[in-house]
Amino acid sequence: MSKVQLPDGSVLEAAERATVRDIAEQIGPGLAKAAIAGRLNGESVDLSTQITDDANLEIITSKDDEGLDILRHSCAHIMAEAICSLWPEAKLVYGPAVRDGFYYDLDLDEPIRPEDFQRIEQKMSEIIAADTPFERVEMSRTEALEKMAGDRYKSDNIQRADGETISFYSHGANGFQDLCKGPHVPSTGRIDRKAFKVMSVAGAYWHGDASQKMLQRVYGTAWRNKKELNEHLRLLEEAKKRDHRLLGRQMDLFSFHDEGPGFAFLHAKGMIIWNEIIDFWRSVHRKYDYEEVKTPIILNEELWHRSGHWDNYKENMYFTMVDGINYAIKPMNCPGGLLIYKSTRHSYREFPIRMAELGLVHRYEPSGQMHGLVRVRQFTQDDAHIFCTPEQIESEIVGVIDLVMELYKAFGFDDYHIELSTKPEKRIGSDEIWEVATQALANALEQKGIDYQLNPGDGAFYGPKIDFHIEDCLKRSWQLGTIQLDFSMPERFGLVYSDKDNTEKTPVMIHRAILGSLERFMGILIEHYGGNMPLWLAPEQMRVLAISEKTSDYAVDVCKRLKNAGLRCGVDVSGEKIGAKIAKTHSDKVPYMLVVGPKESESDTVSARWRGRRETTSVGVEQFIAIAHAKIDDKSLELAFE
RNA sequence: GCCAACGUAGCUCAACGGUAGAGCACUGGUUUUGUAAACCAGCGGUUAAGGGUUCGAUUCCCUUCGUUGGCCCCA
């Protein structure tokens, strides 16, 4: 007889050889029916697991996130069986649950094609309909290795598994079995036949190692019921509409061409957004006491040998030759900044020197990496290099974090995560220096009370870094800002300053970018707003729409007055009907539509409606100008007035 | 870079071994319009590029380039 404590604190007596399922039944038949697995002393287990001792137990249903994960993981097994029955030569590698679904990696020479998905789904449906139980078999590691001898993937998985007990799960009439630590749903029928879908297939390296064989990774999605699946599919469709690549074309902001893969062409409207971002960026940097510099794009190759880029970054660089001399196209701005520093003598009294640069860099990216504006081969970094004394490091980093927060907040980004990346394999500088630098970054984060994720081995080659990441509409994570501490570069370049005691010392250098790449930032921003840019960023802030050509003159006049007031105003005096003009303006995502007819013409007003709203508001022209200016100055996200 | 798919008019997509089509956009005309798309006509393509198979290729095969989804990397 064991005592089982439930999450609410109550204690149940468990009968001899009682299973998790039995306890669920003791609690209530409804729960027993909904149960998927249990959490026994904090560990996830099958419903069939026996309770042998006093324990804490929680029943997991599909309502729990973990329950959903288990459901998806079981669905991955079902898909694996389906695929193996269609392609008996397929070797299974690894199939976990992931966000929104699951995948299974397979070694199979014949490519699985999207046309095959329906066949796979059909097979999965049959397996689910058969509703056979998932059965767990345990054995020792040695036995498991023997059992899987000849299967390099499963043998490898066994060797990597924790603990000495290795488990297999089987289900289905044909005895499909797979190495797995579980837990699983009690039987295949617990998956909703109408709530899963095979989504895509892609290549994936074994162990993520590019030198290993490429496997086929089949992605699927699975939900509690059909309604949730449909909602998920709908959200994917919605996300596609927010894709900056699509909006960039629709809104005429930028384009890409075969003549320059990975090099963005910014159109006139895109440049308006670009310049607004930069104007704001400059104003904030002035406030934080930064100076701005500009360094050349092409510099002698020798400089890059000195900086360590040649040894550590050559594969990502472009080179050129002029007058028989080798030059490199800069992939980073730091060496140029160092030369500026060196061009005059420096005293500790000047420190910290905060030298910002909107620097255009080129980095060679393998062709499969490019992605709209967020992954390009040429981009503008909102870079800065801070030269300071060791004592100033922490306060400078805190200052940069404050600046990051202020900039992100203005764009409405509250949802980002921070990573601290440490010493990589390819690096310059001593271990001791790395330790000090890494600690300084960690201290600053802790001082600000910021949660962060540790990324061992992911630092830049010259120092550890703090990165700021944000997600795009398809939930892909992108790095924006970065703060990198560097003790090595100043030494390599022989940077010095005169200290209080009149000795020469080497300054510390902090590299930082906040928006990261302006191209990427703009791409993320477009998705963030779904193309509906706030007034201060909108390429066309308002458009005057004439009811008919009879009021064209007034419309043109109003537009002119708004332009003279510094507003970005357009006018539509075409022969279209007013309904068509409104529809067009709306699809162009213009914040304000100002309709004018004879009535407005007489009273010097406009009939205003704003993006997303059908009602109109009559407002005087001068009054509207004042309202618009106020909203632009506030960087307001809200268009409504009245 | 690797695996897979895709590339047809400015955009979104048809046609799939037998003369390449539609909607939107654009141009001209009719309409003079009161709040989410009036009507008519016209313009627009060596079907990404190159090679091969074939009487004939947009369609089948190969190569290159580009794009998309992943993997590995990264701002």
XYZ file of C-alpha atoms (C1' of nucleotides) in Angstrom:
717
model
C 0.000 0.000 0.000
C 1.567 3.320 -1.046
C 0.483 6.861 -0.402
C 0.065 9.044 -3.452
C 0.022 12.781 -3.008
C -1.807 14.827 -5.641
C -0.996 18.394 -6.692
C -3.798 19.805 -4.508
C -2.140 18.226 -1.460
C -4.674 15.454 -0.970
C -3.380 11.937 -0.438
C -4.758 8.744 -1.962
C -4.081 5.174 -0.947
C -2.802 3.251 -3.925
C -3.578 -0.441 -4.121
C -0.844 -3.016 -4.622
C 0.478 -2.825 -8.197
C -1.734 0.161 -8.940
C -0.881 2.041 -12.116
C -1.073 5.739 -12.855
C -4.254 4.968 -14.768
C -5.765 3.312 -11.671
C -5.103 6.415 -9.606
C -6.653 8.595 -12.285
C -9.721 6.379 -12.100
C -9.755 6.671 -8.324
C -9.803 10.454 -8.712
C -12.600 10.385 -11.249
C -13.730 8.618 -14.423
C -13.675 11.857 -16.402
C -10.039 12.417 -15.577
C -9.202 8.801 -16.336
C -10.694 9.232 -19.760
C -8.796 12.426 -20.445
C -5.528 11.152 -18.995
C -2.584 10.826 -21.361
C 0.294 10.254 -18.975
C 1.407 10.985 -15.451
C 4.083 12.984 -13.702
C 5.430 10.701 -10.993
C 7.819 12.468 -8.605
C 8.404 15.047 -11.275
C 9.115 12.548 -14.033
C 6.816 11.943 -16.973
C 5.581 8.363 -17.153
C 3.033 6.252 -19.004
C -0.419 5.603 -17.637
C 0.558 1.957 -17.379
C 3.443 2.739 -15.021
C 3.073 1.005 -11.680
C 3.356 2.920 -8.465
C 5.640 0.989 -6.153
C 6.260 3.474 -3.401
C 4.927 6.628 -1.766
C 4.965 9.276 -4.435
C 3.760 12.611 -5.757
C 1.596 12.188 -8.792
C 0.015 14.520 -11.283
C -2.231 13.295 -14.067
C -1.348 14.767 -17.449
C -4.122 15.388 -19.964
C -3.931 16.927 -23.408
C -4.929 20.211 -21.775
C -1.431 20.418 -20.296
C 1.307 21.665 -22.578
C 3.263 18.579 -21.687
C 0.283 16.411 -22.561
C 0.164 18.015 -25.977
C 3.879 17.370 -26.419
C 3.377 13.697 -25.549
C 0.524 13.529 -28.018
C 2.753 15.023 -30.722
C 5.613 12.733 -29.890
C 3.282 9.721 -30.184
C 2.069 11.118 -33.474
C 5.708 11.178 -34.627
C 5.925 7.448 -33.872
C 2.734 6.829 -35.795
C 4.122 8.745 -38.744
C 7.329 6.736 -38.485
C 5.341 3.522 -38.714
C 3.389 4.881 -41.659
C 6.562 5.860 -43.482
C 8.233 2.531 -42.715
C 5.269 0.653 -44.102
C 5.448 2.712 -47.307
C 9.249 2.670 -47.530
C 10.424 -0.491 -45.736
C 14.061 0.433 -46.377
C 13.737 3.668 -44.352
C 15.952 3.765 -41.273
C 14.592 5.749 -38.335
C 16.888 8.210 -36.643
C 15.172 10.601 -34.274
C 11.663 11.992 -33.889
C 10.847 14.535 -31.193
C 7.949 16.883 -30.546
C 8.656 20.486 -31.421
C 6.702 23.728 -31.317
C 3.318 23.186 -32.985
C 4.094 19.600 -33.938
C 6.853 17.107 -34.449
C 9.321 15.778 -36.956
C 11.017 12.510 -37.711
C 14.505 12.209 -39.172
C 14.961 9.287 -41.529
C 17.750 7.827 -43.542
C 16.094 6.984 -46.838
C 17.681 7.346 -50.251
C 14.443 7.764 -52.146
C 13.244 11.311 -51.563
C 9.858 11.705 -49.897
C 7.856 14.254 -51.857
C 4.965 16.519 -50.921
C 2.792 14.330 -53.189
C 3.476 11.489 -50.772
C 2.096 13.331 -47.759
C -1.454 12.241 -48.411
C -0.422 8.594 -48.580
C 1.445 8.973 -45.302
C -1.525 10.684 -43.677
C -3.838 7.958 -44.951
C -1.623 5.288 -43.428
C -1.439 7.220 -40.159
C -5.218 7.413 -40.099
C -5.407 3.645 -40.420
C -2.954 3.177 -37.553
C -4.978 5.543 -35.397
C -8.256 3.869 -36.333
C -6.824 0.503 -35.289
C -6.362 2.028 -31.811
C -3.621 -0.332 -30.694
C -1.852 0.276 -27.382
C 1.633 1.777 -27.046
C 3.597 -0.836 -25.138
C 6.808 -0.204 -23.289
C 9.606 -2.752 -23.087
C 12.634 -2.133 -20.897
C 16.042 -3.701 -21.050
C 19.621 -3.004 -20.090
C 21.856 -0.865 -22.228
C 23.873 -3.937 -23.228
C 20.785 -5.829 -24.295
C 19.524 -2.805 -26.180
C 22.831 -2.419 -27.998
C 22.709 -6.074 -28.944
C 19.153 -5.734 -30.144
C 20.017 -2.737 -32.298
C 23.385 -3.990 -33.489
C 23.824 -3.010 -37.112
C 21.617 0.063 -36.800
C 24.152 2.856 -36.443
C 21.536 5.479 -35.657
C 19.720 3.624 -32.914
C 22.973 2.262 -31.474
C 24.191 5.832 -31.312
C 20.989 6.970 -29.626
C 21.319 4.197 -27.046
C 24.860 5.270 -26.294
C 23.711 8.831 -25.821
C 20.737 7.940 -23.627
C 20.780 8.725 -19.893
C 20.538 5.920 -17.385
C 21.136 2.206 -17.665
C 17.584 1.224 -18.519
C 16.745 1.565 -22.185
C 13.143 1.428 -23.317
C 11.392 0.625 -26.562
C 7.828 1.366 -27.511
C 5.757 -0.701 -29.849
C 2.318 -0.251 -31.271
C 0.282 -1.486 -34.179
C -0.744 -4.819 -35.567
C 2.588 -5.278 -37.329
C 4.570 -4.851 -34.162
C 6.223 -1.558 -35.106
C 8.801 -0.802 -32.461
C 11.069 2.164 -31.820
C 13.688 3.081 -29.283
C 12.198 5.793 -27.108
C 12.299 6.983 -23.545
C 8.610 7.876 -23.611
C 6.108 8.461 -22.293
C 3.414 7.933 -24.877
C -0.332 8.156 -25.113
C -1.902 4.854 -24.014
C -3.013 3.901 -27.520
C -2.878 5.181 -31.077
C -6.574 6.023 -31.002
C -5.853 8.891 -28.635
C -4.628 10.958 -31.565
C -7.443 12.820 -33.292
C -7.538 11.585 -36.881
C -8.702 14.977 -38.042
C -6.177 16.998 -36.067
C -2.812 16.159 -37.597
C -1.141 16.919 -40.879
C 2.153 16.132 -42.576
C 3.536 19.558 -43.368
C 6.888 19.474 -45.116
C 10.068 17.586 -45.755
C 13.576 19.000 -45.583
C 17.145 17.863 -45.358
C 18.808 17.746 -41.964
C 22.333 16.715 -41.039
C 22.790 13.871 -38.619
C 23.684 15.468 -35.275
C 23.563 18.800 -37.056
C 26.988 18.042 -38.439
C 27.503 19.125 -42.033
C 30.122 16.426 -42.593
C 27.572 13.724 -41.781
C 25.037 12.192 -44.078
C 22.038 14.298 -44.834
C 18.813 12.790 -43.559
C 15.238 13.523 -44.551
C 13.300 15.389 -41.917
C 9.542 15.075 -42.264
C 7.623 17.723 -40.326
C 4.090 17.248 -39.052
C 1.686 19.197 -36.922
C -0.746 17.715 -34.397
C -3.380 19.240 -32.158
C -5.993 18.242 -29.646
C -8.811 18.475 -32.158
C -9.717 19.581 -35.648
C -10.672 23.051 -34.503
C -7.225 23.684 -33.087
C -5.567 22.326 -36.216
C -7.654 24.608 -38.390
C -6.837 27.559 -36.169
C -3.155 26.735 -36.483
C -3.407 26.512 -40.274
C -5.298 29.791 -40.326
C -2.581 31.487 -38.272
C 0.026 30.211 -40.708
C -1.962 31.773 -43.546
C -2.195 35.040 -41.615
C 1.516 34.979 -40.937
C 2.204 34.565 -44.644
C 0.329 37.790 -45.284
C 2.635 39.585 -42.859
C 5.756 38.242 -44.535
C 7.996 41.234 -45.196
C 9.038 39.816 -48.562
C 5.438 39.871 -49.750
C 4.642 43.236 -48.172
C 7.860 44.712 -49.480
C 6.708 43.980 -53.019
C 3.088 44.952 -52.461
C 4.041 48.210 -50.796
C 6.869 48.955 -53.229
C 9.425 49.239 -50.406
C 12.291 47.135 -51.742
C 13.202 44.430 -54.218
C 15.795 41.796 -54.979
C 17.193 40.940 -58.388
C 19.047 38.038 -59.896
C 21.830 40.465 -60.737
C 22.625 40.845 -57.050
C 21.467 37.962 -54.909
C 21.456 38.957 -51.265
C 21.758 42.656 -52.075
C 18.611 44.612 -51.309
C 17.369 47.422 -53.551
C 15.564 49.955 -51.385
C 12.856 51.827 -53.259
C 11.791 55.394 -52.589
C 9.072 54.386 -50.142
C 11.389 52.005 -48.345
C 13.948 54.762 -48.007
C 11.421 56.932 -46.196
C 11.071 54.286 -43.508
C 14.834 53.798 -43.496
C 15.541 57.488 -43.036
C 12.921 57.898 -40.322
C 14.518 55.050 -38.399
C 17.949 56.640 -38.771
C 16.760 60.129 -37.795
C 15.310 58.727 -34.623
C 18.390 56.583 -34.017
C 20.652 59.624 -34.303
C 18.561 61.670 -31.894
C 18.710 58.948 -29.247
C 22.444 58.504 -29.743
C 23.030 62.219 -29.270
C 21.168 61.945 -26.006
C 23.463 59.121 -24.897
C 26.595 61.087 -25.793
C 27.715 59.243 -28.872
C 29.756 60.788 -31.660
C 29.294 59.535 -35.224
C 32.006 58.535 -37.692
C 32.230 56.921 -41.108
C 34.952 54.581 -42.308
C 35.739 53.236 -45.794
C 34.216 50.071 -47.204
C 37.358 48.866 -48.969
C 40.575 48.637 -46.954
C 43.970 47.066 -47.502
C 44.003 43.344 -46.905
C 46.924 43.711 -44.514
C 44.646 45.450 -42.021
C 42.499 42.324 -41.858
C 45.510 40.160 -41.179
C 46.311 42.411 -38.223
C 42.761 42.363 -36.916
C 42.530 38.591 -36.968
C 39.725 38.577 -39.514
C 41.936 36.887 -42.075
C 42.433 33.893 -39.821
C 38.954 33.791 -38.356
C 36.545 35.304 -40.820
C 38.048 34.966 -44.309
C 35.348 32.569 -45.570
C 32.747 35.301 -45.088
C 34.689 38.081 -46.779
C 34.826 39.604 -50.257
C 38.139 40.623 -51.751
C 39.228 42.811 -54.612
C 42.432 44.074 -56.177
C 43.358 47.611 -57.199
C 46.741 48.591 -58.697
C 48.030 45.123 -57.928
C 47.278 45.582 -54.231
C 44.877 43.290 -52.406
C 41.963 44.860 -50.646
C 39.129 43.449 -48.572
C 35.533 44.655 -48.501
C 34.818 45.207 -44.837
C 32.657 42.602 -43.066
C 32.862 44.626 -39.845
C 33.525 48.230 -38.970
C 35.871 47.790 -36.034
C 39.260 47.955 -37.757
C 38.305 51.277 -39.343
C 37.223 52.592 -35.959
C 40.544 51.507 -34.490
C 42.420 53.518 -37.115
C 40.407 56.602 -36.209
C 41.243 56.053 -32.556
C 44.908 55.755 -33.404
C 45.002 58.922 -35.448
C 45.203 61.058 -32.289
C 46.559 60.626 -28.792
C 44.075 59.866 -26.036
C 43.783 60.577 -22.326
C 41.729 58.797 -19.701
C 39.927 62.131 -19.334
C 38.207 61.628 -22.701
C 36.838 58.252 -21.740
C 34.477 56.757 -22.428
C 34.649 57.540 -26.151
C 31.462 56.330 -27.791
C 32.050 56.215 -31.528
C 28.998 55.248 -33.568
C 28.949 54.337 -37.240
C 26.188 53.359 -39.611
C 28.562 51.077 -41.419
C 27.863 49.262 -44.657
C 29.342 45.777 -44.445
C 29.474 42.839 -46.846
C 29.507 39.264 -45.680
C 29.500 36.317 -48.002
C 26.647 34.009 -47.071
C 26.206 30.581 -48.668
C 23.342 30.741 -51.144
C 20.952 28.659 -49.061
C 21.040 31.174 -46.228
C 19.518 34.220 -47.810
C 16.107 35.278 -46.630
C 14.515 38.536 -47.730
C 15.862 41.507 -45.816
C 16.666 39.538 -42.699
C 19.541 37.548 -44.141
C 21.477 39.378 -46.832
C 25.032 39.719 -48.088
C 25.232 43.465 -47.729
C 23.834 45.337 -44.779
C 24.150 48.427 -42.656
C 25.037 47.937 -39.036
C 24.113 50.535 -36.448
C 27.515 49.949 -35.007
C 29.419 51.695 -32.251
C 32.737 51.172 -30.562
C 33.172 52.316 -27.020
C 36.703 52.863 -25.776
C 36.966 52.932 -22.012
C 38.971 51.931 -18.951
C 38.418 48.544 -17.323
C 36.614 50.278 -14.440
C 34.091 51.769 -16.853
C 33.108 48.479 -18.504
C 30.140 47.616 -16.372
C 28.551 51.062 -16.359
C 29.096 51.332 -20.121
C 27.398 47.999 -20.710
C 24.538 49.015 -18.484
C 24.320 52.232 -20.516
C 24.132 50.266 -23.754
C 21.398 48.046 -22.322
C 19.413 51.167 -21.394
C 19.849 52.463 -24.927
C 18.694 49.121 -26.336
C 15.556 49.212 -24.220
C 14.764 52.778 -25.213
C 15.114 52.087 -28.933
C 13.183 48.809 -28.925
C 10.402 50.308 -26.862
C 9.825 53.102 -29.368
C 9.031 50.482 -31.983
C 6.764 48.516 -29.695
C 9.082 45.543 -29.292
C 8.562 44.114 -25.822
C 9.043 40.535 -26.790
C 12.696 39.653 -27.150
C 15.098 37.327 -25.433
C 18.708 37.773 -24.452
C 21.624 35.384 -24.795
C 25.104 35.491 -23.333
C 27.588 33.777 -25.628
C 30.968 32.632 -24.384
C 34.394 31.576 -25.644
C 34.301 29.894 -29.089
C 36.859 27.510 -30.486
C 38.076 29.960 -33.110
C 39.321 32.921 -31.112
C 42.072 35.360 -30.245
C 43.140 36.399 -26.720
C 44.054 34.459 -23.577
C 41.675 32.361 -21.522
C 42.112 34.721 -18.602
C 40.973 37.710 -20.629
C 37.959 35.735 -21.825
C 37.017 34.904 -18.261
C 37.179 38.541 -17.114
C 35.245 39.770 -20.138
C 32.524 37.153 -19.801
C 32.097 37.935 -16.120
C 31.774 41.649 -16.859
C 28.897 40.993 -19.253
C 27.164 38.664 -16.804
C 27.525 41.239 -14.034
C 25.938 43.962 -16.113
C 22.987 41.713 -16.964
C 22.510 40.783 -13.351
C 22.767 44.400 -12.268
C 19.884 45.185 -14.634
C 17.994 42.138 -13.341
C 17.694 40.714 -16.848
C 17.040 37.031 -17.510
C 19.290 35.550 -20.117
C 20.136 32.293 -21.754
C 23.715 31.029 -21.763
C 25.181 30.054 -25.138
C 28.489 28.360 -24.472
C 30.994 28.628 -27.310
C 28.963 31.078 -29.368
C 30.959 34.260 -28.825
C 32.642 36.380 -31.515
C 36.254 35.415 -32.205
C 37.520 38.482 -30.306
C 35.232 38.408 -27.275
C 32.076 37.225 -25.489
C 28.770 38.874 -26.344
C 25.256 39.624 -25.254
C 22.722 39.188 -28.062
C 19.173 40.438 -28.339
C 16.834 38.182 -30.315
C 13.392 38.747 -31.693
C 10.935 36.542 -33.591
C 9.456 37.129 -37.038
C 5.862 36.386 -37.971
C 6.686 32.749 -38.688
C 8.259 32.385 -35.238
C 11.770 32.284 -36.586
C 14.178 33.917 -34.201
C 16.519 36.646 -35.480
C 19.314 38.423 -33.762
C 19.055 42.195 -33.640
C 21.367 43.836 -31.148
C 24.684 42.636 -29.844
C 27.145 43.862 -27.210
C 30.634 42.419 -27.523
C 33.504 42.952 -25.160
C 36.956 43.008 -26.698
C 40.310 43.109 -24.933
C 42.232 41.716 -27.873
C 41.738 44.064 -30.798
C 43.030 47.168 -28.949
C 46.165 45.268 -28.034
C 46.720 43.935 -31.543
C 46.470 47.444 -32.904
C 48.585 48.944 -30.179
C 45.874 51.275 -28.919
C 46.886 53.293 -25.874
C 45.719 56.100 -23.624
C 47.532 58.120 -20.993
C 46.281 57.229 -17.575
C 46.226 59.362 -14.391
C 49.694 58.167 -13.443
C 50.987 59.270 -16.840
C 51.633 55.738 -18.031
C 50.339 54.356 -21.297
C 47.636 51.739 -20.985
C 45.539 49.719 -23.397
C 41.889 50.709 -23.517
C 39.000 48.265 -23.460
C 36.802 48.183 -26.523
C 33.089 47.421 -26.574
C 31.511 46.642 -29.942
C 27.789 47.091 -30.033
C 24.910 47.221 -32.486
C 21.357 47.767 -31.353
C 19.083 47.463 -34.330
C 21.776 45.115 -35.612
C 21.316 45.281 -39.341
C 19.075 48.109 -40.504
C 17.911 45.886 -43.355
C 16.953 43.105 -40.997
C 15.396 45.531 -38.563
C 13.261 47.017 -41.291
C 12.142 43.540 -42.358
C 11.197 42.593 -38.818
C 9.477 45.953 -38.369
C 7.335 45.431 -41.473
C 6.226 42.048 -40.127
C 5.748 43.413 -36.643
C 3.295 45.991 -37.957
C 1.942 43.752 -40.708
C 2.762 46.580 -43.129
C 0.531 48.989 -41.220
C 3.307 51.343 -40.301
C 2.687 53.861 -37.541
C 2.183 57.413 -38.753
C 5.756 58.544 -38.146
C 7.146 55.707 -40.285
C 4.487 55.475 -43.002
C 5.900 56.341 -46.436
C 2.617 58.032 -47.346
C 1.020 59.359 -44.202
C -2.266 60.490 -45.710
C -3.970 60.718 -49.077
C -6.531 63.283 -50.175
C -9.338 61.684 -52.194
C -11.491 63.870 -54.406
C -15.132 62.781 -54.658
C -15.154 63.803 -58.300
C -13.016 65.808 -60.635
C -15.115 68.813 -59.686
C -13.231 69.016 -56.419
C -9.844 68.120 -57.829
C -8.560 71.651 -57.350
C -9.471 71.684 -53.695
C -7.961 68.216 -53.184
C -4.694 69.274 -54.795
C -4.692 72.424 -52.707
C -5.255 70.543 -49.431
C -2.490 68.118 -50.331
C -0.156 71.006 -51.036
C -0.902 72.587 -47.674
C -0.230 69.312 -45.873
C 3.023 68.876 -47.743
C 4.050 72.407 -46.888
C 3.374 71.524 -43.271
C 5.986 68.784 -43.601
C 3.575 65.871 -43.936
C 3.945 63.082 -46.490
C 0.672 63.490 -48.323
C -0.601 61.993 -51.562
C -3.643 62.908 -53.614
C -5.980 60.887 -55.813
C -7.763 62.943 -58.470
C -8.211 60.054 -60.880
C -11.483 59.318 -62.632
C -12.342 56.475 -60.232
C -15.366 56.494 -57.979
C -14.791 57.392 -54.358
C -15.374 53.791 -53.220
C -12.586 52.587 -55.483
C -10.253 55.316 -54.258
C -10.894 54.318 -50.672
C -10.341 50.650 -51.398
C -7.078 51.448 -53.164
C -5.862 53.684 -50.356
C -6.715 51.023 -47.827
C -4.834 48.339 -49.700
C -1.871 50.726 -49.899
C -2.011 50.798 -46.078
C -2.084 54.597 -45.928
C -2.884 55.706 -42.341
C -5.303 58.561 -43.137
C -7.791 59.005 -45.990
C -9.051 62.540 -46.396
C -12.165 62.600 -48.568
C -13.113 65.959 -50.031
C -16.167 67.036 -52.005
C -18.046 70.303 -52.468
C -19.133 70.265 -48.811
C -15.558 70.118 -47.489
C -14.368 72.566 -50.082
C -16.734 75.199 -48.758
C -15.870 74.751 -45.103
C -12.108 74.160 -45.514
C -12.420 70.749 -43.924
C -11.699 67.152 -44.819
C -13.749 64.063 -44.138
C -11.171 61.884 -42.447
C -11.179 58.156 -41.944
C -8.257 56.136 -40.817
C -6.798 52.800 -41.705
C -9.026 49.962 -40.532
C -12.049 52.145 -39.741
C -15.174 52.757 -41.833
C -16.565 55.782 -40.035
C -15.574 59.284 -40.989
C -14.787 62.359 -38.945
C -15.053 65.869 -40.254
C -12.085 68.000 -39.294
C -10.639 71.367 -40.337
C -7.513 71.224 -42.472
C -5.387 73.201 -40.016
C -6.700 71.162 -37.127
C -5.821 67.941 -38.934
C -2.284 69.191 -39.534
C -1.885 69.850 -35.809
C -3.233 66.409 -34.912
C -0.935 64.665 -37.361
C 2.102 66.537 -36.098
C 1.292 65.658 -32.500
C 1.007 61.968 -33.351
C 4.219 61.971 -35.349
C 6.115 63.700 -32.555
C 4.829 61.129 -30.053
C 5.585 58.236 -32.413
C 2.023 57.257 -31.608
C 0.829 53.849 -32.737
C -2.768 55.046 -32.466
C -4.395 56.770 -35.440
C -7.718 57.624 -33.807
C -8.432 61.181 -32.789
C -11.682 62.970 -31.724
C 27.253 25.052 -48.957
C 23.795 20.524 -48.243
C 18.580 18.050 -49.118
C 13.920 18.827 -51.480
C 10.545 21.716 -54.333
C 9.734 25.663 -57.560
C 10.860 29.475 -61.736
C 4.974 31.111 -67.410
C 3.087 39.078 -68.610
C 4.978 44.207 -63.511
C 1.897 41.042 -59.618
C -1.261 36.475 -58.520
C -2.037 32.133 -61.135
C -3.969 28.743 -65.639
C -2.483 25.612 -69.776
C 1.497 20.367 -69.358
C 4.394 17.018 -75.931
C 0.791 20.104 -80.945
C -0.120 28.264 -82.528
C 0.683 30.353 -74.340
C -4.553 32.312 -71.314
C -7.224 34.966 -67.118
C -7.694 38.576 -63.102
C -5.210 42.783 -61.072
C -1.771 46.648 -62.609
C -0.641 49.861 -66.916
C -2.473 52.987 -71.520
C -6.743 55.160 -74.184
C -11.955 56.088 -74.125
C -17.031 56.312 -71.762
C -18.938 57.614 -66.872
C -18.501 62.875 -62.807
C -19.270 59.711 -59.115
C -20.327 61.019 -51.103
C -17.021 56.401 -48.313
C -13.666 49.032 -49.338
C -12.850 48.285 -56.340
C -18.204 51.297 -62.755
C -17.897 49.979 -68.166
C -15.386 49.262 -73.056
C -10.972 48.662 -75.675
C -5.755 48.229 -75.945
C -0.641 47.222 -74.445
C 2.123 43.427 -72.292
C 5.624 36.648 -72.937
C 12.146 33.740 -77.426
C 7.494 30.220 -70.712
C 14.905 32.072 -65.809
C 19.429 30.987 -69.081
C 22.032 27.258 -71.933
C 22.249 22.329 -73.935
C 19.864 17.507 -75.167
C 15.655 13.958 -76.664
C 11.618 14.667 -80.404
C 8.636 15.829 -86.768
C 7.410 19.253 -82.788
C 9.380 21.081 -75.833
C 6.537 25.940 -71.554
C 5.678 20.522 -70.844
C 10.577 15.090 -70.789
C 16.214 14.855 -69.525
C 20.981 17.464 -68.157
C 23.797 21.913 -66.599
C 23.883 26.831 -64.642
C 21.474 30.895 -62.171
C 17.709 32.435 -58.889
C 13.715 31.655 -55.303
C 11.118 28.857 -51.368
C 11.114 25.343 -46.982
C 14.535 23.160 -43.777
C 19.839 21.781 -41.996
C 24.554 23.954 -40.778
C 26.070 29.041 -39.896
C 24.981 34.252 -38.636
C 23.506 40.823 -37.928
